[in-house]
Coordinates of C-alpha atoms in Angstrom, one line a residue:
M268 CA 0.0 0.0 0.0
R269 CA 1.3 3.5 -0.8
K270 CA 2.4 5.5 2.1
V271 CA 2.6 9.3 2.7
W272 CA 5.4 10.6 4.8
V273 CA 6.4 13.4 7.2
H274 CA 10.1 13.8 8.4
R275 CA 12.0 16.0 10.8
D276 CA 15.7 16.6 11.2
F277 CA 17.0 16.2 14.8
G278 CA 20.1 17.6 16.5
A279 CA 20.7 14.2 18.1
P280 CA 22.6 11.1 16.9
A281 CA 20.6 8.4 15.1
D282 CA 21.1 5.9 17.9
V283 CA 19.5 8.3 20.4
A284 CA 16.6 9.0 18.2
W285 CA 16.1 5.3 17.6
R286 CA 16.1 4.5 21.3
V287 CA 13.4 7.1 21.9
L288 CA 11.4 5.8 19.0
T289 CA 11.6 2.1 20.1
D290 CA 11.4 2.4 23.9
I291 CA 7.8 1.4 24.4
D292 CA 7.8 3.1 27.8
C293 CA 8.4 6.4 25.9
W294 CA 5.5 6.0 23.5
P295 CA 3.0 7.8 25.8
I296 CA 5.5 10.7 26.2
W297 CA 5.8 11.4 22.5
G298 CA 2.7 9.7 21.0
P299 CA -0.3 12.1 21.2
T300 CA -2.8 9.2 20.9
V301 CA -1.0 6.8 23.2
R302 CA -1.8 6.5 26.9
D303 CA 0.0 3.2 27.5
A304 CA 1.7 0.4 25.5
R305 CA 2.9 -3.1 26.6
L306 CA 4.6 -5.9 24.8
D307 CA 3.1 -9.4 25.4
D308 CA 6.7 -10.8 25.8
D309 CA 8.5 -7.9 27.4
G310 CA 11.7 -9.9 27.6
G311 CA 11.8 -10.3 23.8
G312 CA 11.8 -6.6 23.1
M313 CA 11.0 -4.9 19.8
R314 CA 11.4 -7.3 16.9
A315 CA 9.4 -8.4 13.9
G316 CA 6.5 -10.6 15.1
A317 CA 6.4 -9.0 18.6
T318 CA 2.8 -8.4 19.8
G319 CA 1.3 -6.3 22.5
V320 CA -1.5 -4.0 23.4
I321 CA -1.7 -0.2 23.0
T322 CA -4.2 1.9 25.1
T323 CA -5.3 5.1 23.4
V324 CA -5.9 8.4 25.1
G325 CA -9.6 7.6 24.9
G326 CA -9.1 4.3 26.8
L327 CA -9.5 2.0 23.9
R328 CA -7.2 -1.1 24.1
L329 CA -6.0 -2.4 20.8
P330 CA -3.7 -5.3 19.9
F331 CA -0.7 -4.6 17.8
E332 CA 2.0 -6.5 15.9
I333 CA 5.4 -5.3 14.8
T334 CA 5.4 -6.4 11.2
E335 CA 8.8 -5.2 10.1
Y336 CA 11.9 -4.4 12.1
D337 CA 15.4 -3.3 10.9
E338 CA 17.5 -2.4 13.9
G339 CA 18.4 1.2 14.0
V340 CA 16.7 2.0 10.7
R341 CA 13.0 1.1 10.5
W342 CA 10.0 -0.5 12.1
A343 CA 6.4 -0.9 11.1
W344 CA 3.3 -2.2 12.7
K345 CA -0.3 -3.3 12.4
V346 CA -2.8 -2.0 15.0
A347 CA -6.0 -4.0 15.4
G348 CA -4.9 -6.0 12.3
V349 CA -4.7 -2.8 10.1
P350 CA -1.4 -1.6 8.6
A351 CA -0.5 1.5 10.5
T352 CA 2.6 3.7 10.9
D353 CA 6.1 3.1 9.5
H354 CA 8.9 4.6 11.6
T355 CA 12.3 5.5 10.2
V356 CA 15.6 6.9 11.4
E357 CA 18.3 8.1 9.1
R358 CA 21.8 9.1 10.2
L359 CA 22.7 12.6 8.8
G360 CA 26.0 13.0 10.7
P361 CA 27.6 12.2 14.0
D362 CA 25.1 14.4 15.9
R363 CA 22.3 14.7 13.4
S364 CA 19.5 12.4 12.3
Q365 CA 16.1 12.4 10.6
V366 CA 13.1 10.6 11.9
G367 CA 10.1 9.9 9.6
F368 CA 6.6 8.5 9.9
G369 CA 4.8 7.0 7.0
V370 CA 1.0 6.2 7.0
P371 CA -1.2 4.5 4.4
W372 CA -2.5 7.2 2.1
P373 CA -6.1 6.9 3.3
A374 CA -4.9 7.8 6.8
A375 CA -3.0 10.9 5.5
P376 CA -4.8 13.3 8.0
Y377 CA -3.1 11.3 10.8
L378 CA 0.2 13.0 9.6
A379 CA -0.9 16.0 11.7
V380 CA -0.6 13.8 14.8
C381 CA 2.7 12.5 13.5
R382 CA 4.0 16.0 13.3
V383 CA 3.2 16.6 16.9
A384 CA 5.0 13.3 17.8
L385 CA 8.1 14.4 15.9
V386 CA 8.3 17.6 17.9
R387 CA 8.0 15.6 21.1
I388 CA 10.6 13.0 20.0
A389 CA 13.0 15.8 19.1
A390 CA 12.5 17.4 22.6
N391 CA 13.2 14.0 24.2
A392 CA 16.2 13.1 22.0
E393 CA 17.8 16.5 21.9
G394 CA 17.2 17.2 25.6

């Protein structure tokens, strides 16, 4: 499915941006629609095939699955069985990186939420 993207350059190394993006305990800090998230197998960490439950700010609990995972570069997921956001990190230099979110084109309005998330991720990674 075709994706539409939003990106932001960060004044932080790519590995720092990646840690913020993949630390499930940080998701409620930077994700405007996330109240809580848990992996089913917490010891297994983020990886392709990992599953869990996300709780939205409205209290809705939805299952998720990490569908693609390339350490330090990209991860994607399905939420409630529906293809959702792709997350990318690109190294721009020793202390610079770019983070991107891609969503299926029918969900393009969700990029407004992703822009808010990028600001919050930057504040966390650069802080």
